[in-house]
Structures are given as structure tokens and as C-alpha cells.
mmCIF file of C-alpha atoms in Angstrom:
data_model
loop_
_atom_site.group_PDB
_atom_site.id
_atom_site.type_symbol
_atom_site.label_atom_id
_atom_site.label_comp_id
_atom_site.label_asym_id
_atom_site.label_seq_id
_atom_site.Cartn_x
_atom_site.Cartn_y
_atom_site.Cartn_z
ATOM 1 C CA GLY A 1 105.194 119.424 62.174
ATOM 2 C CA ILE A 2 108.566 120.815 63.067
ATOM 3 C CA GLN A 3 111.603 119.556 61.158
ATOM 4 C CA VAL A 4 114.926 118.934 62.901
ATOM 5 C CA GLU A 5 118.044 118.459 60.815
ATOM 6 C CA GLN A 6 121.407 117.439 62.215
ATOM 7 C CA SER A 7 124.697 117.665 60.399
ATOM 8 C CA PRO A 8 126.946 116.048 59.575
ATOM 9 C CA PRO A 9 125.327 112.598 59.691
ATOM 10 C CA ASP A 10 128.701 110.955 60.251
ATOM 11 C CA LEU A 11 131.961 112.314 61.588
ATOM 12 C CA ILE A 12 135.291 110.538 61.963
ATOM 13 C CA LEU A 13 138.004 112.208 64.009
ATOM 14 C CA GLN A 14 141.422 111.481 65.336
ATOM 15 C CA GLU A 15 141.741 111.556 69.103
ATOM 16 C CA GLY A 16 142.520 115.081 70.261
ATOM 17 C CA ALA A 17 140.702 116.833 67.435
ATOM 18 C CA ASN A 18 137.858 119.309 67.887
ATOM 19 C CA SER A 19 134.430 119.057 66.279
ATOM 20 C CA THR A 20 131.201 120.987 65.814
ATOM 21 C CA LEU A 21 127.809 119.333 65.433
ATOM 22 C CA ARG A 22 124.878 121.340 64.164
ATOM 23 C CA CYS A 23 121.120 121.171 64.723
ATOM 24 C CA ASN A 24 118.721 123.227 62.611
ATOM 25 C CA PHE A 25 115.018 123.425 63.372
ATOM 26 C CA SER A 26 112.191 124.779 61.289
ATOM 27 C CA ASP A 27 109.976 126.525 63.845
ATOM 28 C CA SER A 28 109.964 128.169 67.252
ATOM 29 C CA VAL A 29 110.718 125.859 70.148
ATOM 30 C CA ASN A 30 110.206 125.993 73.896
ATOM 31 C CA ASN A 31 113.511 124.338 74.626
ATOM 32 C CA LEU A 32 116.257 122.188 73.166
ATOM 33 C CA GLN A 33 118.343 119.336 74.514
ATOM 34 C CA TRP A 34 121.482 117.555 73.368
ATOM 35 C CA PHE A 35 121.957 113.871 74.168
ATOM 36 C CA HIS A 36 124.640 111.252 73.729
ATOM 37 C CA GLN A 37 123.346 107.745 73.192
ATOM 38 C CA ASN A 38 125.563 105.136 74.793
ATOM 39 C CA PRO A 39 126.190 101.699 73.247
ATOM 40 C CA TRP A 40 123.412 100.215 75.382
ATOM 41 C CA GLY A 41 120.868 102.649 74.027
ATOM 42 C CA GLN A 42 120.419 105.028 76.928
ATOM 43 C CA LEU A 43 120.216 108.717 76.143
ATOM 44 C CA ILE A 44 122.590 110.665 78.353
ATOM 45 C CA ASN A 45 121.771 114.327 78.953
ATOM 46 C CA LEU A 46 124.441 116.701 77.751
ATOM 47 C CA PHE A 47 122.743 120.085 77.683
ATOM 48 C CA TYR A 48 119.351 121.623 78.262
ATOM 49 C CA ILE A 49 119.766 124.828 76.297
ATOM 50 C CA PRO A 50 116.771 126.765 74.940
ATOM 51 C CA SER A 51 119.059 129.724 74.258
ATOM 52 C CA GLY A 52 122.514 131.023 75.014
ATOM 53 C CA THR A 53 125.737 129.166 75.676
ATOM 54 C CA LYS A 54 126.643 126.530 78.253
ATOM 55 C CA GLN A 55 129.844 124.662 78.951
ATOM 56 C CA ASN A 56 130.554 121.396 80.696
ATOM 57 C CA GLY A 57 134.190 120.360 80.629
ATOM 58 C CA ARG A 58 135.287 119.666 77.062
ATOM 59 C CA LEU A 59 131.753 120.100 75.767
ATOM 60 C CA SER A 60 129.897 123.301 75.124
ATOM 61 C CA ALA A 61 126.685 124.217 73.344
ATOM 62 C CA THR A 62 125.159 127.326 71.861
ATOM 63 C CA THR A 63 121.562 127.848 70.808
ATOM 64 C CA VAL A 64 120.475 130.837 68.730
ATOM 65 C CA ALA A 65 116.703 130.478 68.945
ATOM 66 C CA THR A 66 115.975 133.481 66.724
ATOM 67 C CA GLU A 67 117.963 131.863 63.906
ATOM 68 C CA ARG A 68 116.709 128.365 64.726
ATOM 69 C CA TYR A 69 119.925 126.477 65.229
ATOM 70 C CA SER A 70 122.088 124.989 67.934
ATOM 71 C CA LEU A 71 125.719 123.907 67.936
ATOM 72 C CA LEU A 72 127.481 121.315 70.063
ATOM 73 C CA TYR A 73 131.249 121.687 70.386
ATOM 74 C CA ILE A 74 133.505 118.849 71.442
ATOM 75 C CA SER A 75 137.097 119.778 72.125
ATOM 76 C CA SER A 76 140.095 117.465 72.509
ATOM 77 C CA SER A 77 137.959 114.483 71.570
ATOM 78 C CA GLN A 78 138.515 111.107 73.229
ATOM 79 C CA THR A 79 137.596 107.621 72.082
ATOM 80 C CA THR A 80 134.909 107.547 74.775
ATOM 81 C CA ASP A 81 133.162 110.415 72.976
ATOM 82 C CA SER A 82 132.232 108.013 70.190
ATOM 83 C CA GLY A 83 128.548 107.346 69.718
ATOM 84 C CA VAL A 84 125.446 109.017 68.417
ATOM 85 C CA TYR A 85 124.592 112.592 69.358
ATOM 86 C CA PHE A 86 120.983 113.698 69.196
ATOM 87 C CA CYS A 87 119.362 117.068 69.287
ATOM 88 C CA ALA A 88 115.738 117.194 70.514
ATOM 89 C CA VAL A 89 113.431 120.177 70.426
ATOM 90 C CA HIS A 90 110.312 120.724 72.491
ATOM 91 C CA THR A 91 107.489 122.606 70.815
ATOM 92 C CA ASN A 92 104.339 124.243 72.112
ATOM 93 C CA ALA A 93 102.642 120.938 71.333
ATOM 94 C CA GLY A 94 104.376 119.504 74.375
ATOM 95 C CA LYS A 95 106.359 116.812 72.635
ATOM 96 C CA SER A 96 109.966 116.311 71.657
ATOM 97 C CA THR A 97 111.079 115.940 68.089
ATOM 98 C CA PHE A 98 114.475 114.386 67.534
ATOM 99 C CA GLY A 99 116.914 114.851 64.712
ATOM 100 C CA ASP A 100 118.399 111.821 62.980
ATOM 101 C CA GLY A 101 121.598 112.151 64.967
ATOM 102 C CA THR A 102 125.300 112.522 64.217
ATOM 103 C CA THR A 103 127.388 109.382 64.534
ATOM 104 C CA LEU A 104 130.798 110.319 65.875
ATOM 105 C CA THR A 105 133.756 107.959 65.674
ATOM 106 C CA VAL A 106 136.952 108.979 67.447
ATOM 107 C CA LYS A 107 139.990 106.947 66.450
ATOM 108 C CA PRO A 108 142.982 106.470 68.771
ATOM 109 C CA LYS B 1 118.386 110.159 93.518
ATOM 110 C CA ALA B 2 117.166 107.254 91.408
ATOM 111 C CA GLY B 3 116.867 107.770 87.687
ATOM 112 C CA VAL B 4 114.133 106.695 85.327
ATOM 113 C CA THR B 5 113.532 102.959 85.582
ATOM 114 C CA GLN B 6 112.137 100.922 82.739
ATOM 115 C CA THR B 7 111.138 97.298 82.998
ATOM 116 C CA PRO B 8 111.714 94.842 81.547
ATOM 117 C CA ARG B 9 115.003 95.628 79.827
ATOM 118 C CA TYR B 10 114.596 92.956 77.167
ATOM 119 C CA LEU B 11 111.550 91.204 75.833
ATOM 120 C CA ILE B 12 110.861 88.658 73.104
ATOM 121 C CA LYS B 13 107.278 88.265 71.955
ATOM 122 C CA THR B 14 105.496 86.416 69.187
ATOM 123 C CA ARG B 15 103.565 88.176 66.449
ATOM 124 C CA GLY B 16 99.958 88.692 67.494
ATOM 125 C CA GLN B 17 100.665 88.810 71.216
ATOM 126 C CA GLN B 18 100.394 91.902 73.358
ATOM 127 C CA VAL B 19 102.986 93.483 75.621
ATOM 128 C CA THR B 20 103.057 95.921 78.521
ATOM 129 C CA LEU B 21 106.107 98.036 79.313
ATOM 130 C CA SER B 22 106.589 99.946 82.545
ATOM 131 C CA CYS B 23 108.268 103.230 83.377
ATOM 132 C CA SER B 24 108.926 104.668 86.825
ATOM 133 C CA PRO B 25 109.881 108.339 86.582
ATOM 134 C CA ILE B 26 112.298 110.250 88.771
ATOM 135 C CA SER B 27 110.720 111.003 92.127
ATOM 136 C CA GLY B 28 108.699 114.212 91.913
ATOM 137 C CA HIS B 29 108.477 114.206 88.139
ATOM 138 C CA ARG B 30 104.939 114.351 86.848
ATOM 139 C CA SER B 31 105.428 114.188 83.084
ATOM 140 C CA VAL B 32 106.222 110.937 81.291
ATOM 141 C CA SER B 33 106.779 110.556 77.560
ATOM 142 C CA TRP B 34 107.362 107.470 75.463
ATOM 143 C CA TYR B 35 109.442 107.094 72.295
ATOM 144 C CA GLN B 36 110.117 104.331 69.807
ATOM 145 C CA GLN B 37 113.549 103.996 68.247
ATOM 146 C CA THR B 38 114.148 101.908 65.148
ATOM 147 C CA PRO B 39 117.057 101.945 62.689
ATOM 148 C CA GLY B 40 114.797 103.020 59.851
ATOM 149 C CA GLN B 41 112.605 105.644 61.545
ATOM 150 C CA GLY B 42 114.873 107.014 64.232
ATOM 151 C CA LEU B 43 113.394 108.294 67.487
ATOM 152 C CA GLN B 44 109.666 108.863 67.231
ATOM 153 C CA PHE B 45 107.319 110.324 69.830
ATOM 154 C CA LEU B 46 104.558 107.979 71.001
ATOM 155 C CA PHE B 47 102.688 109.839 73.730
ATOM 156 C CA GLU B 48 103.006 112.164 76.703
ATOM 157 C CA TYR B 49 101.258 111.898 80.064
ATOM 158 C CA PHE B 50 100.950 114.549 82.715
ATOM 159 C CA SER B 51 98.869 114.233 85.864
ATOM 160 C CA GLU B 52 97.372 110.938 84.692
ATOM 161 C CA THR B 53 96.090 112.456 81.445
ATOM 162 C CA GLN B 54 97.374 111.870 77.951
ATOM 163 C CA ARG B 55 98.337 115.328 76.724
ATOM 164 C CA ASN B 56 99.810 114.494 73.369
ATOM 165 C CA LYS B 57 99.964 111.575 70.981
ATOM 166 C CA GLY B 58 102.252 110.779 68.097
ATOM 167 C CA ASN B 59 101.345 109.271 64.775
ATOM 168 C CA PHE B 60 100.999 105.631 65.793
ATOM 169 C CA PRO B 61 98.103 103.201 65.309
ATOM 170 C CA GLY B 62 95.580 102.553 68.032
ATOM 171 C CA ARG B 63 97.376 99.324 68.938
ATOM 172 C CA PHE B 64 99.717 101.531 70.928
ATOM 173 C CA SER B 65 98.206 102.814 74.152
ATOM 174 C CA GLY B 66 99.334 103.959 77.534
ATOM 175 C CA ARG B 67 98.323 105.217 80.898
ATOM 176 C CA GLN B 68 99.728 107.006 83.904
ATOM 177 C CA PHE B 69 98.953 106.239 87.510
ATOM 178 C CA SER B 70 98.525 108.602 90.439
ATOM 179 C CA ASN B 71 102.149 108.005 91.493
ATOM 180 C CA SER B 72 103.240 109.128 87.986
ATOM 181 C CA ARG B 73 104.383 105.654 86.972
ATOM 182 C CA SER B 74 103.385 104.904 83.409
ATOM 183 C CA GLU B 75 102.738 101.859 81.310
ATOM 184 C CA MET B 76 102.480 101.462 77.599
ATOM 185 C CA ASN B 77 100.730 98.599 75.892
ATOM 186 C CA VAL B 78 101.057 97.290 72.373
ATOM 187 C CA SER B 79 98.390 94.861 71.216
ATOM 188 C CA THR B 80 98.470 92.483 68.261
ATOM 189 C CA LEU B 81 102.222 92.772 67.872
ATOM 190 C CA GLU B 82 103.719 93.015 64.406
ATOM 191 C CA LEU B 83 107.286 92.306 63.322
ATOM 192 C CA GLY B 84 107.726 96.024 62.688
ATOM 193 C CA ASP B 85 107.100 96.783 66.366
ATOM 194 C CA SER B 86 110.554 95.437 67.161
ATOM 195 C CA ALA B 87 112.332 98.447 68.571
ATOM 196 C CA LEU B 88 113.922 100.124 71.543
ATOM 197 C CA TYR B 89 111.198 101.793 73.596
ATOM 198 C CA LEU B 90 112.401 104.735 75.647
ATOM 199 C CA CYS B 91 110.640 106.519 78.442
ATOM 200 C CA ALA B 92 111.474 110.034 79.595
ATOM 201 C CA SER B 93 110.411 111.880 82.704
ATOM 202 C CA SER B 94 110.421 115.578 83.456
ATOM 203 C CA LEU B 95 109.347 117.751 86.326
ATOM 204 C CA ALA B 96 106.674 119.428 84.253
ATOM 205 C CA ARG B 97 105.753 119.661 80.611
ATOM 206 C CA ASP B 98 108.464 121.130 78.402
ATOM 207 C CA THR B 99 111.141 121.007 81.086
ATOM 208 C CA GLU B 100 114.368 119.020 80.891
ATOM 209 C CA ALA B 101 113.701 115.375 80.069
ATOM 210 C CA PHE B 102 115.648 112.445 81.511
ATOM 211 C CA PHE B 103 115.562 109.066 79.828
ATOM 212 C CA GLY B 104 115.529 105.537 81.116
ATOM 213 C CA GLN B 105 117.690 102.727 79.758
ATOM 214 C CA GLY B 106 114.906 101.529 77.496
ATOM 215 C CA THR B 107 113.144 98.265 76.805
ATOM 216 C CA ARG B 108 114.359 96.360 73.785
ATOM 217 C CA LEU B 109 111.403 94.520 72.272
ATOM 218 C CA THR B 110 111.886 91.822 69.682
ATOM 219 C CA VAL B 111 108.842 90.432 67.884
ATOM 220 C CA VAL B 112 109.359 87.061 66.205
#
């Protein structure tokens, strides 16, 4: 099956810093989503981005499907950005495969 | 617009028992998928239902089963619970297959 690799696994930042999270996938995908998992376990939708670039406030994402990767940018990070960020890809098999996540810690 | 609703939120069961979890998708969504999240295995796909039919199944034993009703609500059942079934079970709904998925708050199952 498809492999999804996220990097880095852990990231520690000072408040106000910028960061880039990466998601590599091993095969063609129908679409790709980025999520933020809150402390209670719920996955919050950040981006639905099969290709191209999208922006939402301090967050933006870019997916280059032909090169099989996606990037999530967080600018001017805040302590509330802390948590685990997941990338999930949907394949022709009709299921989502998640990466192992990046754990982000933003220090005040 | 209501989100995805999972019930119950927390559950404690004894080894050997069975459990049923429920998921009500966003109104109008016809696809429901289930995932298991554990610290060791991460987020793993269990199964996907669309129009009351199981369309896809992950690599889980037959003790894990599910169904979808005509109103798109879905249930998953785990029989003969094992300690290793302790996990957060997440349900996602989407308008159609392979469209944007929205997750519920999850059911945290503890098997003792």
C-alpha cells in the first residue's frame, strides 16, 4: 500500500517563529488533507489540497502531486498552534492513509 | 450545521465483552469511514461505508465489523474485546467517496 512519511517527527519553536512541515507519499493520490489534532483527540480540518496552494490566515499549504509531496507552512506561530499535525492521503482504493504526524510545541 | 457525532465519548469494557460504537455523519454526507488510533500504531483505517455498503476494509481481524443504515448513520462493533483494542476510535464523514473528510470527536475505548 501507499506510504506516507511526515517530517520532522517533532518540532519545538519559540512563539513568533515560522515552520514548515512536510508530507511525502509514495504513489498517486486522489486528494490530500492536513489536520490538527486537538488535545481531546479530535482532528480539525486545516486544508483539503489535492494540488496547488491554499492559504488560511497564518497557515498555508502547497501540494505538488507530480512530485508526491505536500508542505504545511505555519507563520508567526502561537502557543495554541501546539499539537499534532497529520497529513492524510486518499487513494483510488477509497481509503485514507495517515502519516505518523508531526508534534509541534510552541513555547512562549 | 451539525458536525459528525460519535457516541459514546468514553467507554470502559472488560476483556471478552463486545462493544458497539455509533457515528452520525454530517447531514447529506453519504460516506462514513472508521479509524483506530493507538500510540503504537498511529491512525489506521478500519472500513469505509457508502450507500449502506462496505466499500473498503483495512487490515483488522474479523472481530471488527460495521454497518451503515439508510440514513447514513453507521455503527461499528468489536466482539471478544482484547486489551490491545484500547484506542481512540474516530469516524469521518464525507459527501461522497474521496471528497473532503470531517471527523467526529472520537470514542475512547478502554479494555480492562
